[in-house]
Short mmCIF file of C-alpha atoms in Angstrom, two decimals:
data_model
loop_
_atom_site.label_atom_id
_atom_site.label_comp_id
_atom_site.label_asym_id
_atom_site.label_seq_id
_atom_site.Cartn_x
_atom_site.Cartn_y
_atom_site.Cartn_z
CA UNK A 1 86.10 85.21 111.79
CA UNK A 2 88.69 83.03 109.50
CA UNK A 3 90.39 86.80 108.25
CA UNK A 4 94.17 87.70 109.19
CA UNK A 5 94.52 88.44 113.12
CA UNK A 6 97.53 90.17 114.47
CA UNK A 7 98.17 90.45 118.47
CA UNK A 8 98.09 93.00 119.52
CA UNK A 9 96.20 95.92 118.04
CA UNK A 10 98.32 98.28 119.62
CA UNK A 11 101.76 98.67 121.95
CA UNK A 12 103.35 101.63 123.17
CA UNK A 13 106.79 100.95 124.82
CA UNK A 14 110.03 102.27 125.57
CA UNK A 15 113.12 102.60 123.73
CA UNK A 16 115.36 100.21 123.92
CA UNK A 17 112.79 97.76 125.29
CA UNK A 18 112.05 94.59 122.76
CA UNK A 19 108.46 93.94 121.62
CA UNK A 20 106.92 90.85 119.40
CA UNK A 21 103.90 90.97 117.57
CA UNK A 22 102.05 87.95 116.29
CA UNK A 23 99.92 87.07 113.40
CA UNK A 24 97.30 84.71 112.15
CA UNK A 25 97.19 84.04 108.94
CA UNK A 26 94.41 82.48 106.96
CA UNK A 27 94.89 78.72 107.66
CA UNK A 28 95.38 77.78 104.03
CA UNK A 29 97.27 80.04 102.72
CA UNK A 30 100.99 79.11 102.39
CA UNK A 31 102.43 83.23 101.46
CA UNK A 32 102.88 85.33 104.52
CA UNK A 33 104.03 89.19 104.45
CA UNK A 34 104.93 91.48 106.62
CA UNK A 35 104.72 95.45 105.81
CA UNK A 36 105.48 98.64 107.64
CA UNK A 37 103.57 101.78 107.31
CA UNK A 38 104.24 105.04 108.59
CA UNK A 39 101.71 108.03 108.99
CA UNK A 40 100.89 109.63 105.45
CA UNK A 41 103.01 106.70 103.48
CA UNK A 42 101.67 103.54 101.86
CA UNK A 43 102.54 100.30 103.55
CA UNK A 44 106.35 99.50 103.12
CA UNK A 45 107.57 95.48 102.37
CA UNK A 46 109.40 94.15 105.10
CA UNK A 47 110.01 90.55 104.84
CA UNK A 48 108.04 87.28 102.69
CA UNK A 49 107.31 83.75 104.09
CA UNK A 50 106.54 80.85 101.90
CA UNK A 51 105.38 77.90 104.45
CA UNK A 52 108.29 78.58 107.48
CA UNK A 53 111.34 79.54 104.62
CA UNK A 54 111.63 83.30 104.66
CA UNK A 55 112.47 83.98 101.26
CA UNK A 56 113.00 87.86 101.18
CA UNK A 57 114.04 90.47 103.38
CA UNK A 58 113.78 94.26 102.70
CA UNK A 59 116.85 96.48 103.06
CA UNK A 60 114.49 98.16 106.01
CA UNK A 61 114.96 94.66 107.78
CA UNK A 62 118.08 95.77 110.41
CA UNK A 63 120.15 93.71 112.50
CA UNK A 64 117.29 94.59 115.18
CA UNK A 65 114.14 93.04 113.23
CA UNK A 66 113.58 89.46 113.45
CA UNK A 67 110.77 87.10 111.84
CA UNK A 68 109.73 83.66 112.49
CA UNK A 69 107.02 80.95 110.98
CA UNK A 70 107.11 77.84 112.65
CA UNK A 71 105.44 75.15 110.98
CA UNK A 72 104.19 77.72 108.55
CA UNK A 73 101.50 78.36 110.39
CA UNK A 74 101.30 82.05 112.59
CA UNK A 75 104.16 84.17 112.39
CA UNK A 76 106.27 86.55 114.41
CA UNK A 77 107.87 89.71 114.28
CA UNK A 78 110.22 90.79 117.34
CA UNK A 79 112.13 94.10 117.46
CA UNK A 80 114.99 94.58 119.58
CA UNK A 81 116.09 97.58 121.53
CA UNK A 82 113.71 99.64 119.70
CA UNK A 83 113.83 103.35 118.94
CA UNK A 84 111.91 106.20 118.13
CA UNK A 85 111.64 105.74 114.42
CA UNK A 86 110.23 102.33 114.70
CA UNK A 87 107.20 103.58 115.81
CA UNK A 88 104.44 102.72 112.50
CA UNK A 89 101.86 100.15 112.22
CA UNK A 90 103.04 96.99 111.17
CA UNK A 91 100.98 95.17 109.04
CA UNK A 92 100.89 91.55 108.32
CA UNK A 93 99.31 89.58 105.03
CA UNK A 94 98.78 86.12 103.71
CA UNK A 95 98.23 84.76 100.56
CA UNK A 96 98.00 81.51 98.12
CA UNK A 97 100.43 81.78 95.16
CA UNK A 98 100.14 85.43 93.34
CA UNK A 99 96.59 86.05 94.47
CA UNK A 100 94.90 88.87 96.39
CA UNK A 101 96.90 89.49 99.73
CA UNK A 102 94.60 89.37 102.67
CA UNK A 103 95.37 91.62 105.58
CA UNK A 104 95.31 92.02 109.14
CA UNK A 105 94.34 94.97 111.01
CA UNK A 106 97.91 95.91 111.97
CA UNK A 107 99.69 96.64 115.11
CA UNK A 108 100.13 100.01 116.43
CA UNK A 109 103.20 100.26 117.40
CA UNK A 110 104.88 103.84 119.44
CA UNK A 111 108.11 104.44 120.95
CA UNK A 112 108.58 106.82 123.93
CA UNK B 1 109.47 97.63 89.91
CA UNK B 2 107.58 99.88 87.51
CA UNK B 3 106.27 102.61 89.20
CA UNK B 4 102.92 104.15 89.34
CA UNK B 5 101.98 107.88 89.72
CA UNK B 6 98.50 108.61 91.63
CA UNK B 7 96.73 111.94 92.12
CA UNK B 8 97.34 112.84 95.94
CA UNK B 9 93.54 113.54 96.76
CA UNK B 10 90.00 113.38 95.27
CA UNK B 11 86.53 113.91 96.21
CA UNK B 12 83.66 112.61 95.01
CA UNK B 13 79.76 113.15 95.91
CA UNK B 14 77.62 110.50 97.32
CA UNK B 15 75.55 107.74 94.63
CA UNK B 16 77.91 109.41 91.95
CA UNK B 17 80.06 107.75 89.76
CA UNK B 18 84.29 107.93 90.56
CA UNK B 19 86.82 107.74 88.29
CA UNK B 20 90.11 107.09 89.59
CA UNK B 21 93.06 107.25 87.55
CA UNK B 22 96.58 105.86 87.67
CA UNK B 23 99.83 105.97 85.06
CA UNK B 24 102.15 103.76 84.59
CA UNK B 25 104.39 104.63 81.68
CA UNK B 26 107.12 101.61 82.59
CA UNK B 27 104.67 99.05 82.77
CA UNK B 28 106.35 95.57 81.00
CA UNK B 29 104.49 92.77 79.75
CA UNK B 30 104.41 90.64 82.63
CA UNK B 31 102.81 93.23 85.00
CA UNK B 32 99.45 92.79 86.05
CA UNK B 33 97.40 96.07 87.74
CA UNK B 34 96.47 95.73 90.96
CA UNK B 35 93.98 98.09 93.34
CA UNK B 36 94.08 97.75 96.77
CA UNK B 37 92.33 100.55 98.90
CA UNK B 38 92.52 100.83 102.72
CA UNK B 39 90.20 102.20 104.84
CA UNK B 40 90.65 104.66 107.76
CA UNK B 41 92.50 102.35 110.99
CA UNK B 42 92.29 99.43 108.89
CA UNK B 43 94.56 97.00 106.87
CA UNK B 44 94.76 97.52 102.89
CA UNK B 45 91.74 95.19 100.98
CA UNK B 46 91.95 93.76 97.55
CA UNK B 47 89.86 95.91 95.10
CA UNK B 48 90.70 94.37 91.09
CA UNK B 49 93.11 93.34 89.06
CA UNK B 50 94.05 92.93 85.16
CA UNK B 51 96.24 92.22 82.59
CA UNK B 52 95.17 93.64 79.34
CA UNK B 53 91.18 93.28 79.08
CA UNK B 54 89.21 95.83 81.14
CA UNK B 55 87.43 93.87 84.47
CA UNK B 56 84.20 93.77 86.46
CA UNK B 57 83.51 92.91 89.82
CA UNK B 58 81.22 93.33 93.02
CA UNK B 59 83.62 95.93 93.84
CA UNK B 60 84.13 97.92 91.12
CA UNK B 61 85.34 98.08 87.45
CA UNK B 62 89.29 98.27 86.06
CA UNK B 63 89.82 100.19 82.47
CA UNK B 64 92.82 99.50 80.68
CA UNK B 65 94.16 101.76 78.16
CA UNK B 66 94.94 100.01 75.18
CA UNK B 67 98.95 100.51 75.43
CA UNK B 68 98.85 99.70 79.01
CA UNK B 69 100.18 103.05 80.31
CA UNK B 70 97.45 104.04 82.16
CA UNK B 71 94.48 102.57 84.14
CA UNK B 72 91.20 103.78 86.02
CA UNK B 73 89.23 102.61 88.73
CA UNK B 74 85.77 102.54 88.37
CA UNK B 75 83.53 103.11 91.44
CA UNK B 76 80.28 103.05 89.74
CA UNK B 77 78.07 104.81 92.91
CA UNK B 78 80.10 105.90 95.57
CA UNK B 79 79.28 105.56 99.12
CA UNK B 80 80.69 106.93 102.26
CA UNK B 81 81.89 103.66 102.77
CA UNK B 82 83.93 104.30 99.91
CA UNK B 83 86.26 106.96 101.08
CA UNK B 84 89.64 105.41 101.62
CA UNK B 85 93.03 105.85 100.38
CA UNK B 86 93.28 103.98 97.02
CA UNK B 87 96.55 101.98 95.76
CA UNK B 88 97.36 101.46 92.33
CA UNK B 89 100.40 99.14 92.25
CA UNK B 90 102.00 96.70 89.48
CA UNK B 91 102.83 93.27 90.29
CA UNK B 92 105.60 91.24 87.89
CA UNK B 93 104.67 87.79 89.00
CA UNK B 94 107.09 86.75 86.84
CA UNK B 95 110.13 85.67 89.05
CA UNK B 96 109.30 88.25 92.05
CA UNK B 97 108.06 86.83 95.52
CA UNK B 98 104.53 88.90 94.73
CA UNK B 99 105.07 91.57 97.55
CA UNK B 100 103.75 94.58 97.01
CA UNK B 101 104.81 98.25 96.29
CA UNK B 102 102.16 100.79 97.72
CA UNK B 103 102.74 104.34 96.88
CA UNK B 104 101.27 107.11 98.30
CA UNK B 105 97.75 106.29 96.37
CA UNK B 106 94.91 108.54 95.92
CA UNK B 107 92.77 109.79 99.07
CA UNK B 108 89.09 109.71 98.13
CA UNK B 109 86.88 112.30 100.20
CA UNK B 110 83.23 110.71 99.57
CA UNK B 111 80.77 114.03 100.13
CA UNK B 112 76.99 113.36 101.33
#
C-alpha cells in the first residue's frame, strides 16, 4: 500500500501523560499536514511541512504540541501533558505543490 | 479565507442522481473549488476541483455557476458507498501554504 500511514490507529491515555503519533507520507511528496478533528466538526489545520521546514502553525498549535520532519521524510506529532480536550482524531496529509491532499486514516486519540 | 456555506444533511436514493450544492458568495479570483468527502472512520479523499469551467471525472462532476458564487457536486448514480460527509472548501493558492479549511460539509444519507 504506497497511501499515507499514521501509527497508531488509536491511543487512549491519561492526562497529563505525553503521547507521539507518527506518519508516513507518500514518499514523493514534499507537502505534509497535520489536521485535528473533533466529533461532528470538519478536520481543523494544525501545522504545514514543506520537506523538514515547518512553515505554518495554527493558533490551535499550544506551547504543548510539537511537530517534527526529519529529512522530510515521516513526521511526528508529540503532545505534552495532555488533557481532556485534546482528545480528537488527528489526521495527517501529504501532498506535491497545490495538488489533491492525500490522507491517512488518523489517530484516535482519548484522554481519561 | 472565503467561506463556504453547506446544507447540514441530505439523502439521496440508491442508482439516483445527487446534487450537492455549496455557496460561496466571497469567492476571489484566485480561488479554486475544491470537494473532498470523507467516509465513516476514515481520512477525508479528494473528490474535484475547478476554477471557472465546469469538470468531469471518475468520481463525479463539478458545476460552476457562471459568477462563481455557487457550485454543485454531481454524483451521477449514487451508491451506498457514496454516503459520506461532503466538503466544499476554497483554496487561494495564491500566496497561502494550500492547507485546507473544512467546514461542517454536507452529510449524505444514501437510501437502498
Amino acid at each position: 500500500d504506497t497511501g499515507v500511514s499514521q501509527d497508531p490507529r488509536h491511543k487512549i491515555t491519561k492526562r497529563g501523560q505525553n503521547v507521539t503519533f507518527r506518519c508516513d507520507p507518500i514518499s514523493e511528496h514534499n507537502r505534509l499536514y497535520w489536521y485535528r478533528q473533533t466529533l461532528g466538526q470538519g478536520p481543523e489545520f494544525l501545522t504545514y511541512f514543506q520537506n523538514e521546514a515547518q512553515l505554518e502553525k495554527s493558533r490551535l498549535l499550544s506551547d504543548r504540541f510539537s511537530a517534527e520532519r526529519p529529512k522530510g521524510s515521516f513526521s511526528t506529532l508529540e503532545i505534552q501533558r495532555t488533557e481532556q480536550g485534546d482528545s480528537a482524531m488527528y489526521l495527517c496529509a501529504s501532498a506535491t505543490a497545490y495538488n489533491e491532499q492525500f490522507f491517512g486514516p488518523g489517530t484516535r486519540l482519548t484522554v481519561l | 479565507d472565503a467561506k463556504t456555506t453547506q446544507p447540514n444533511s441530505m439523502e439521496s436514493n440508491e442508482e439516483e442522481p445527487v446534487h450537492l450544492p455549496c455557496n460561496h458568495s466571497t469567492i476571489s479570483g484566485t480561488d479554486y473549488i475544491h470537494w473532498y468527502r470523507q467516509l465513516p472512520s476514515q481520512g477525508p479523499e479528494y473528490v474535484i476541483h475547478g476554477l471557472t469551467s465546469n469538470v468531469n471525472n471518475r468520481m463525479a462532476s463539478l458545476a460552476i455557476a457562471e459568477d462563481r458564487k455557487s457550485s454543485t457536486l454531481i454524483l451521477h448514480r449514487a451508491t451506498l458507498r457514496d454516503a459520506a460527509v461532503y466538503y466544499c472548501i476554497l483554496r487561494d493558492v495564491a500566496g497561502s501554504q494550500g492547507n485546507l479549511i473544512f467546514g461542517k460539509g454536507t452529510k449524505l444519507s444514501v437510501k437502498p
